Coordinates of C-alpha atoms and ligand atoms in Angstrom, one line a residue:
M38 CA -5.9 14.3 -25.0
A39 CA -2.3 13.9 -23.9
P40 CA -1.5 10.3 -22.6
H41 CA -0.9 11.5 -19.1
E42 CA -4.3 13.2 -19.0
A43 CA -5.9 9.9 -20.0
V44 CA -4.2 7.8 -17.3
W45 CA -4.5 10.4 -14.5
P46 CA -8.2 9.5 -13.8
A47 CA -7.2 5.9 -13.3
I48 CA -4.3 6.9 -11.0
L49 CA -6.6 9.2 -9.0
Q50 CA -9.1 6.4 -8.7
E51 CA -6.5 4.2 -7.3
I52 CA -5.4 6.9 -4.8
Q53 CA -9.0 7.3 -3.8
R54 CA -9.3 3.6 -3.0
N55 CA -6.4 4.0 -0.6
V56 CA -7.1 7.1 1.3
R57 CA -10.0 8.2 3.4
S58 CA -12.6 10.1 1.3
Q59 CA -12.3 13.2 3.4
Q60 CA -8.5 13.2 2.9
F61 CA -9.0 12.6 -0.8
D62 CA -11.4 15.5 -1.2
T63 CA -9.0 17.8 0.7
W64 CA -5.8 16.9 -0.9
F65 CA -6.4 15.5 -4.4
R66 CA -9.5 17.2 -5.8
N67 CA -7.5 20.3 -6.6
V68 CA -4.5 18.6 -8.0
E69 CA -3.9 18.3 -11.7
V70 CA -1.3 16.4 -13.7
A71 CA 1.2 18.4 -15.6
D72 CA 3.3 15.6 -17.0
L73 CA 3.9 11.9 -16.6
S74 CA 6.8 9.8 -17.8
P75 CA 8.2 6.5 -16.5
Q76 CA 10.8 8.7 -14.7
A77 CA 8.7 11.5 -13.3
L78 CA 5.2 12.4 -12.5
T79 CA 4.7 16.2 -12.2
L80 CA 1.7 17.5 -10.4
N81 CA 0.3 20.9 -10.6
V82 CA -0.9 22.0 -7.2
P83 CA -2.7 25.2 -6.0
N84 CA -0.1 26.5 -3.6
T85 CA 3.0 25.7 -1.6
F86 CA 1.0 24.3 1.3
Y87 CA -0.4 21.6 -0.9
H88 CA 3.1 21.0 -2.2
Q89 CA 4.5 20.5 1.3
W90 CA 1.7 18.4 2.6
L91 CA 1.5 16.1 -0.4
K92 CA 5.2 15.7 -0.5
R93 CA 5.4 14.9 3.2
H94 CA 2.4 12.6 3.4
Y95 CA 1.3 11.2 0.1
V96 CA 4.3 10.6 -2.1
D97 CA 4.3 6.9 -1.4
T98 CA 0.6 6.6 -1.9
I99 CA 0.9 8.4 -5.2
Q100 CA 3.8 6.3 -6.4
R101 CA 2.1 3.1 -5.5
A102 CA -1.0 4.2 -7.5
V103 CA 1.1 5.1 -10.5
L104 CA 2.9 1.7 -10.2
T105 CA -0.4 -0.2 -10.2
V106 CA -1.8 1.7 -13.2
T107 CA 1.3 2.1 -15.4
G108 CA 3.8 -0.4 -14.1
S109 CA 6.5 2.2 -13.5
R110 CA 7.4 4.0 -10.3
P111 CA 8.4 7.5 -11.2
S112 CA 9.6 10.2 -8.8
V113 CA 6.9 12.7 -7.9
E114 CA 7.6 16.4 -8.6
F115 CA 5.4 19.4 -7.9
V116 CA 4.8 22.7 -9.6
V117 CA 2.8 25.3 -7.8
R118 CA 0.1 26.9 -9.9
A119 CA 0.3 30.4 -8.6
A120 CA 2.2 32.2 -5.9
P121 CA 0.0 32.1 -2.8
A122 CA -1.8 35.3 -2.0
S123 CA -1.2 36.5 1.6
G124 CA -2.7 34.2 4.1
E125 CA -3.8 31.7 1.4
L126 CA -2.0 28.8 2.8
T127 CA -4.5 26.2 3.6
P128 CA -6.5 24.1 1.3
A129 CA -9.7 25.5 2.9
A130 CA -8.8 28.9 1.7
T131 CA -8.7 27.8 -1.9
G132 CA -12.4 27.3 -2.3
P133 CA -13.4 23.9 -3.5
A134 CA -11.9 22.0 -0.6
P135 CA -14.2 21.4 2.4
A136 CA -14.3 24.3 4.8
A137 CA -13.7 22.1 7.9
H138 CA -10.8 20.3 6.6
P139 CA -9.6 17.4 8.7
G140 CA -6.2 16.8 10.2
P141 CA -3.9 19.0 12.3
P142 CA -3.6 22.7 11.9
P143 CA -1.9 23.8 8.6
V144 CA 1.8 24.4 8.2
V145 CA 2.8 22.6 11.4
S146 CA 2.8 19.0 10.4
R147 CA 3.0 16.0 12.7
P148 CA 6.5 14.8 13.4
E149 CA 7.3 11.8 11.1
G150 CA 7.9 9.4 14.0
R151 CA 4.4 9.7 15.4
R152 CA 2.5 8.5 12.4
Y153 CA 1.9 5.2 14.0
Y154 CA 0.3 6.7 17.0
P155 CA -2.8 4.7 18.0
A156 CA -5.0 7.8 18.3
D157 CA -5.3 8.1 14.6
W158 CA -5.1 4.5 13.6
T159 CA -8.5 4.3 11.9
A160 CA -7.2 6.8 9.3
R161 CA -4.9 4.1 8.1
L162 CA -7.6 1.6 7.3
N163 CA -8.5 1.0 3.7
K164 CA -12.2 1.5 3.5
Q165 CA -12.5 -1.0 0.6
Y166 CA -11.2 -3.8 2.8
V167 CA -14.5 -5.1 4.1
F168 CA -16.2 -8.5 4.1
E169 CA -18.6 -7.5 1.3
S170 CA -15.7 -7.0 -1.1
F171 CA -13.9 -10.2 -0.1
V172 CA -14.3 -13.2 -2.2
S173 CA -14.2 -16.5 -0.3
G174 CA -13.4 -19.9 -1.8
A175 CA -11.4 -23.0 -1.1
S176 CA -8.1 -21.2 -0.9
N177 CA -9.2 -19.0 2.0
A178 CA -12.3 -20.7 3.4
V179 CA -11.0 -21.4 6.9
A180 CA -9.4 -18.0 7.3
H181 CA -12.6 -16.3 6.0
A182 CA -15.0 -18.3 8.3
A183 CA -12.8 -17.7 11.3
A184 CA -12.5 -14.0 10.5
R185 CA -16.3 -13.8 10.3
A186 CA -16.8 -15.5 13.6
I187 CA -14.3 -13.3 15.3
A188 CA -15.9 -10.2 13.9
E189 CA -19.2 -11.5 15.4
T190 CA -17.9 -12.7 18.8
P191 CA -14.4 -11.7 19.5
G192 CA -12.4 -13.4 22.2
Q193 CA -14.4 -16.6 22.1
A194 CA -13.7 -19.3 19.7
Y195 CA -10.5 -18.6 17.9
N196 CA -7.9 -17.0 20.1
P197 CA -5.3 -16.1 19.0
F198 CA -6.2 -16.1 15.4
F199 CA -3.1 -16.5 13.3
L200 CA -3.5 -15.8 9.6
H201 CA -0.7 -16.6 7.2
G202 CA 0.0 -16.7 3.5
G203 CA 2.1 -15.3 0.7
V204 CA 2.2 -11.7 -0.6
G205 CA -1.0 -10.3 -2.0
L206 CA -3.4 -13.1 -1.0
G207 CA -5.7 -11.0 1.2
K208 CA -4.3 -11.1 4.7
T209 CA -4.5 -7.3 5.2
H210 CA -7.9 -7.2 3.5
L211 CA -9.3 -9.9 5.9
I212 CA -7.8 -8.5 9.1
Q213 CA -9.1 -5.0 8.2
A214 CA -12.5 -6.5 7.4
I215 CA -12.7 -7.8 11.0
T216 CA -11.6 -4.4 12.2
H217 CA -14.2 -2.5 10.1
Q218 CA -17.0 -4.8 11.2
L219 CA -16.1 -4.5 14.9
L220 CA -15.8 -0.7 14.6
A221 CA -19.2 -0.5 13.1
Q222 CA -21.1 -3.0 15.2
R223 CA -19.3 -3.1 18.5
P224 CA -18.6 0.5 19.4
E225 CA -18.2 -0.4 23.1
L226 CA -15.1 -2.5 22.4
N227 CA -11.7 -0.9 22.7
L228 CA -9.8 -2.1 19.7
L229 CA -6.6 -1.4 17.9
Y230 CA -5.4 -2.4 14.5
L231 CA -1.9 -1.6 13.4
S232 CA 1.0 -3.0 11.5
C233 CA 3.8 -4.7 13.3
E234 CA 6.2 -2.0 12.2
N235 CA 4.0 0.6 13.8
F236 CA 3.8 -1.4 17.0
M237 CA 7.6 -1.7 17.0
N238 CA 8.1 2.0 16.3
H239 CA 5.6 2.9 19.0
F240 CA 7.4 0.8 21.5
I241 CA 10.8 2.2 20.6
S242 CA 9.7 5.7 20.9
S243 CA 8.0 5.0 24.2
V244 CA 11.3 3.7 25.5
Q245 CA 13.1 6.8 24.2
N246 CA 10.5 9.1 25.7
N247 CA 10.3 7.3 29.0
E248 CA 6.6 6.4 28.3
R249 CA 6.7 2.7 28.8
E250 CA 3.9 2.7 31.3
K251 CA 1.7 4.7 29.0
F252 CA 2.6 2.3 26.2
R253 CA 1.6 -0.7 28.3
E254 CA -1.6 0.9 29.3
I255 CA -2.6 1.5 25.7
Y256 CA -2.0 -2.0 24.6
R257 CA -3.1 -4.0 27.6
N258 CA -6.4 -2.2 27.8
K259 CA -7.5 -3.4 24.4
D260 CA -10.5 -5.8 24.0
V261 CA -9.2 -6.7 20.5
L262 CA -5.7 -6.2 19.2
L263 CA -5.0 -6.9 15.5
I264 CA -1.5 -6.7 14.3
D265 CA -0.7 -7.1 10.6
D266 CA 2.6 -8.5 9.3
I267 CA 3.8 -9.9 12.6
H268 CA 6.7 -11.6 10.8
F269 CA 8.5 -8.2 11.1
L270 CA 8.9 -9.0 14.8
C271 CA 11.5 -11.5 13.9
K272 CA 13.0 -9.7 11.0
G273 CA 13.5 -6.2 12.4
A274 CA 12.8 -6.3 16.1
R275 CA 15.3 -6.3 18.9
E276 CA 14.8 -8.8 21.8
V277 CA 13.4 -6.2 24.1
T278 CA 10.6 -5.4 21.6
Q279 CA 9.8 -9.1 21.3
E280 CA 9.8 -9.3 25.0
E281 CA 7.3 -6.5 25.3
F282 CA 5.1 -8.0 22.7
F283 CA 5.2 -11.3 24.6
H284 CA 4.0 -9.6 27.7
T285 CA 1.3 -7.7 25.8
F286 CA 0.2 -11.0 24.3
N287 CA 0.0 -12.7 27.6
A288 CA -1.8 -9.9 29.4
L289 CA -4.5 -9.8 26.7
Y290 CA -4.7 -13.5 26.3
N291 CA -5.1 -14.2 30.0
S292 CA -7.9 -11.8 30.3
G293 CA -9.7 -13.4 27.3
K294 CA -9.2 -10.6 24.9
Q295 CA -9.0 -11.3 21.2
I296 CA -5.7 -11.2 19.4
V297 CA -5.5 -11.4 15.6
L298 CA -2.2 -11.7 13.8
S299 CA -1.1 -12.0 10.2
S300 CA 2.2 -13.2 8.9
D301 CA 3.8 -14.1 5.6
C302 CA 4.8 -17.5 7.0
P303 CA 3.4 -20.0 9.5
P304 CA 4.4 -19.7 13.2
Q305 CA 7.0 -22.4 13.2
E306 CA 8.9 -20.6 10.4
L307 CA 9.2 -17.4 12.4
T308 CA 12.8 -18.1 13.1
K309 CA 14.6 -15.8 15.6
L310 CA 11.4 -15.5 17.4
E311 CA 11.4 -16.9 20.9
E312 CA 10.1 -20.4 21.0
R313 CA 7.6 -19.6 23.8
L314 CA 6.1 -16.9 21.6
V315 CA 5.9 -19.2 18.6
S316 CA 4.1 -21.9 20.6
R317 CA 1.6 -19.3 21.9
F318 CA 0.7 -18.4 18.4
K319 CA -0.4 -21.9 17.9
W320 CA -2.7 -22.0 20.9
G321 CA -5.6 -20.7 18.9
L322 CA -6.4 -21.1 15.2
V323 CA -3.7 -21.0 12.6
A324 CA -5.2 -20.5 9.1
R325 CA -3.4 -20.5 5.8
M326 CA -4.4 -18.5 2.8
D327 CA -3.4 -20.1 -0.6
L328 CA -3.4 -19.0 -4.2
P329 CA -6.9 -18.9 -5.6
S330 CA -8.1 -21.5 -8.1
Y331 CA -9.1 -20.7 -11.6
E332 CA -12.8 -20.3 -10.6
M333 CA -12.0 -18.2 -7.7
R334 CA -9.8 -16.0 -9.8
L335 CA -12.8 -15.4 -12.1
A336 CA -15.0 -14.6 -9.1
I337 CA -12.4 -12.1 -7.8
L338 CA -12.0 -10.5 -11.2
R339 CA -15.8 -10.1 -11.5
K340 CA -15.9 -8.5 -8.0
K341 CA -13.0 -6.2 -8.7
A342 CA -14.5 -5.0 -12.0
Q343 CA -17.9 -4.5 -10.4
L344 CA -16.3 -2.4 -7.6
R345 CA -14.9 -0.2 -10.3
G346 CA -18.4 0.0 -11.9
R347 CA -17.3 -2.0 -14.9
V348 CA -18.6 -5.1 -16.6
L349 CA -15.8 -6.8 -18.4
P350 CA -16.6 -9.3 -21.2
D351 CA -16.4 -12.9 -20.0
E352 CA -13.8 -13.6 -22.6
V353 CA -11.6 -10.9 -21.0
L354 CA -12.1 -12.2 -17.5
H355 CA -11.2 -15.7 -18.6
F356 CA -8.1 -14.4 -20.4
I357 CA -6.9 -12.7 -17.3
A358 CA -7.8 -15.6 -15.0
E359 CA -5.9 -17.9 -17.2
N360 CA -2.8 -15.8 -17.6
I361 CA -2.4 -14.4 -14.2
D362 CA -2.2 -16.8 -11.3
S363 CA 0.4 -15.2 -9.1
S364 CA -1.7 -13.4 -6.5
V365 CA -4.9 -11.5 -6.0
R366 CA -3.0 -8.3 -6.0
D367 CA -1.7 -9.1 -9.5
L368 CA -5.3 -9.9 -10.7
E369 CA -6.4 -6.6 -9.4
G370 CA -3.4 -4.9 -11.0
A371 CA -4.4 -6.4 -14.3
I372 CA -8.0 -5.0 -14.1
V373 CA -6.6 -1.6 -13.3
K374 CA -4.2 -1.7 -16.3
V375 CA -6.9 -2.9 -18.7
V376 CA -9.4 -0.2 -17.6
A377 CA -6.7 2.5 -17.8
F378 CA -5.5 1.3 -21.1
S379 CA -9.0 1.3 -22.5
S380 CA -9.5 4.9 -21.5
L381 CA -6.0 5.8 -22.7
M382 CA -6.7 4.4 -26.1
N383 CA -10.3 5.3 -26.1
K384 CA -11.3 1.8 -27.1
P385 CA -13.7 -0.7 -25.6
I386 CA -12.3 -3.5 -23.5
D387 CA -12.0 -6.7 -25.6
I388 CA -9.5 -9.5 -25.7
E389 CA -7.2 -7.7 -28.1
L390 CA -7.0 -4.6 -26.0
T391 CA -6.5 -6.8 -22.9
R392 CA -3.6 -8.6 -24.5
D393 CA -2.0 -5.3 -25.4
A394 CA -2.5 -3.8 -22.0
L395 CA -1.1 -6.8 -20.3
R396 CA 1.7 -7.3 -22.8
D397 CA 4.5 -7.3 -20.3
T398 CA 2.9 -9.8 -18.1
V399 CA 1.3 -12.1 -20.6
N400 CA 3.2 -11.9 -23.8
S401 CA 6.3 -13.8 -22.7
I402 CA 3.9 -16.7 -22.0
A403 CA 1.8 -16.5 -25.1
A404 CA 4.9 -16.2 -27.3
T405 CA 6.2 -19.6 -26.3
I406 CA 3.0 -21.7 -26.2
T407 CA 2.3 -23.2 -29.6
M408 CA -0.7 -24.8 -31.2
D409 CA 1.3 -28.1 -31.1
D410 CA 1.8 -27.8 -27.4
I411 CA -1.9 -27.4 -26.8
I412 CA -2.9 -30.2 -29.1
K413 CA -0.3 -32.5 -27.5
A414 CA -1.4 -31.7 -24.0
V415 CA -5.1 -32.0 -24.8
T416 CA -4.8 -35.3 -26.6
A417 CA -2.7 -36.8 -23.8
H418 CA -5.0 -35.5 -21.1
F419 CA -8.2 -36.8 -22.7
Q420 CA -6.7 -39.8 -24.4
V421 CA -7.9 -38.8 -27.8
K422 CA -6.2 -38.6 -31.1
L423 CA -5.3 -35.6 -33.2
S424 CA -7.4 -36.9 -36.0
D425 CA -10.4 -37.0 -33.6
L426 CA -10.0 -33.4 -32.8
Q427 CA -9.9 -32.5 -36.5
A428 CA -12.7 -34.8 -37.5
K429 CA -16.3 -33.6 -37.9
R430 CA -17.6 -35.9 -35.2
R431 CA -19.6 -34.2 -32.6
T432 CA -20.0 -36.9 -29.9
Q433 CA -19.6 -35.4 -26.5
S434 CA -16.4 -37.4 -25.7
I435 CA -14.6 -35.7 -28.6
A436 CA -16.5 -32.4 -28.8
Q437 CA -15.5 -31.4 -25.3
P438 CA -11.8 -31.9 -25.6
R439 CA -11.9 -30.1 -28.9
Q440 CA -13.7 -27.2 -27.4
I441 CA -11.3 -27.0 -24.5
A442 CA -8.4 -27.1 -27.0
M443 CA -9.9 -24.2 -28.9
H444 CA -10.4 -22.3 -25.7
L445 CA -6.8 -22.8 -24.6
A446 CA -5.6 -21.7 -28.0
R447 CA -7.7 -18.5 -27.7
T448 CA -6.4 -17.6 -24.2
L449 CA -2.8 -18.9 -24.4
T450 CA -1.7 -18.1 -27.9
R451 CA -2.1 -15.1 -30.2
H452 CA -3.8 -17.0 -33.0
S453 CA -6.9 -15.5 -34.4
L454 CA -10.3 -17.3 -34.3
E455 CA -9.9 -18.2 -38.0
E456 CA -6.4 -19.6 -37.5
I457 CA -7.6 -21.7 -34.5
G458 CA -10.5 -23.0 -36.6
G459 CA -7.9 -24.0 -39.2
Y460 CA -6.1 -26.3 -36.8
F461 CA -9.2 -28.2 -36.0
G462 CA -10.3 -29.4 -39.3
G463 CA -11.0 -26.1 -40.9
R464 CA -13.9 -25.0 -38.7
D465 CA -15.0 -21.4 -39.1
H466 CA -14.5 -18.6 -36.6
T467 CA -18.1 -18.7 -35.2
T468 CA -17.6 -22.3 -34.3
V469 CA -14.5 -21.4 -32.4
M470 CA -16.2 -18.5 -30.7
H471 CA -19.1 -20.8 -29.7
A472 CA -16.6 -23.4 -28.4
C473 CA -14.9 -20.8 -26.2
D474 CA -18.3 -19.5 -24.9
R475 CA -19.3 -23.0 -24.1
V476 CA -16.1 -23.8 -22.2
R477 CA -16.3 -20.6 -20.2
S478 CA -19.8 -21.4 -19.0
L479 CA -18.8 -25.0 -18.2
V480 CA -15.8 -23.9 -16.2
E481 CA -18.3 -22.2 -13.9
T482 CA -20.8 -25.1 -13.6
D483 CA -18.8 -28.2 -14.1
P484 CA -15.9 -28.8 -11.8
S485 CA -14.4 -31.5 -14.0
V486 CA -14.1 -29.1 -16.9
A487 CA -12.8 -26.4 -14.5
N488 CA -10.1 -28.8 -13.2
A489 CA -9.1 -29.9 -16.7
V490 CA -8.7 -26.3 -17.9
E491 CA -6.8 -25.3 -14.9
H492 CA -4.6 -28.4 -15.0
L493 CA -3.8 -28.0 -18.7
T494 CA -3.2 -24.3 -18.4
T495 CA -0.7 -24.8 -15.6
Q496 CA 1.0 -27.6 -17.4
L497 CA 1.3 -25.5 -20.6
R498 CA 2.6 -22.5 -18.9
N499 CA 5.1 -24.5 -16.9
K500 CA 6.7 -26.1 -19.8
R501 CA 8.1 -22.8 -21.0
Ligands
LIG802 P1 -1.6 -9.4 1.7 O1 -1.8 -8.6 2.9 O2 -1.9 -10.9 2.0 O3 -0.3 -9.2 1.1 P2 -3.8 -7.8 0.7 O4 -4.8 -8.0 1.7 O5 -3.1 -6.5 0.6 O6 -2.7 -9.0 0.6 O7 -4.5 -8.1 -0.8 C1 -3.9 -7.6 -2.0 C2 -5.1 -7.1 -2.8 O8 -5.8 -8.2 -3.2 C3 -6.0 -6.2 -2.1 O9 -6.4 -5.1 -2.9 C4 -7.2 -7.0 -1.7 O10 -8.4 -6.3 -1.7 C5 -7.2 -8.1 -2.8 N1 -7.7 -9.4 -2.4 C6 -7.0 -10.4 -1.8 N2 -7.7 -11.4 -1.6 C7 -9.0 -11.1 -2.0 C8 -10.2 -11.8 -2.0 N3 -10.3 -13.1 -1.5 N4 -11.3 -11.1 -2.4 C9 -11.2 -9.9 -2.9 N5 -10.1 -9.2 -2.9 C10 -8.9 -9.8 -2.5
LIG803 MG1 -0.6 -7.2 3.9

């Protein structure tokens, strides 16, 4: 199998996660991969109509999927499989695609500028972003609880709800989870979820088209308005757009309608935004989402693997949790890479394969952390001596630091089990393996061990 054929299923899977299933069936089931290099992805499509449609609507989605799976962002090229027979212009005419394909009539595509239009906003929701797939923990507990409450009884307790946090920490996931639940359980409510950019574009075009009244009607009639990435309002918006948003906000707020906003920074840091708007954001609940802890990273990795129908060995999950602590998006990217790499190499997922798959991310770290670093950090942290770690003694006070040191060596360096055993008084590889297993289970049951492992890992990685 050529390499591109092996990764293509992973890329397709990633695309599938990001588009509606009907759209996926219509536009991607018939597409084959012709070639893939870091520079270009060439897709083999049934006819020119596919070519035009995919080019117009899905290039970005495809590129993002390739980036997630392979780490590079190639251009997307198309080759048309066969010259279209007369009249054979629509996907429906090619057979496998569903007869009643969705979307506007073929050939005439929607003007670019109308993509944000509220009428089709549910199409832009990611159907994976639901509460069931969201892992809650200390780093997002308040945000999660408030989101749940709002999805149950919008407009009551937390209004407005202002959600903020860094990139890839789950803001979009959570805000869409509220949207999904309301769509499913409160059909009588008039809701609208959209990105701030879409809100701004919609406003600008309503000004251009003399449709400001219509615009107002659309937004001010909502029972629930959810706007993602509201920080764009101060980065890209003109005053008049901010002004319009301010009035929209007031109109909804004053009639007790729920407003949910997400942002990459807290309200007070939304500079350039009018003070009166900033202070209104603080009227309700402001909740911050933080980086997940070690245990939470593990829980998230488990969930993400499970959603992909995979069970990854514990050792692999711990390895990823220990080496990737930047964002949930990066954790997810790691799983995607490992799974793709395993099918590419046709090998089972184990720690060696994981290391190779995540080489770019992890190696620079592993290369610089030495056995000495680990021993120094562990002896200092637990106030034990090197000779204790190497001795045969098995008292709990020594055994646990020793096991933790072995576990850290396993996840943060490239030493083999035998080599690690060698550093600790010549223990054999099964002892090291057992130690690592033990620490992994303690991390999940004993907070003091979890804290120690997390603290030591951070300390070791930061000394680079
Ligand atoms: P943000 O909008 O804050 O930049 P996203 O909501 O896009 O982040 O999240 C990035 C990725 O991480 C998404 O695929 C999302 O499903 C996942 N994610 C983030 N937080 C969680 C969580 N707590 N549980 C499960 N998945 C999460
Ligand atoms: Mg987002």
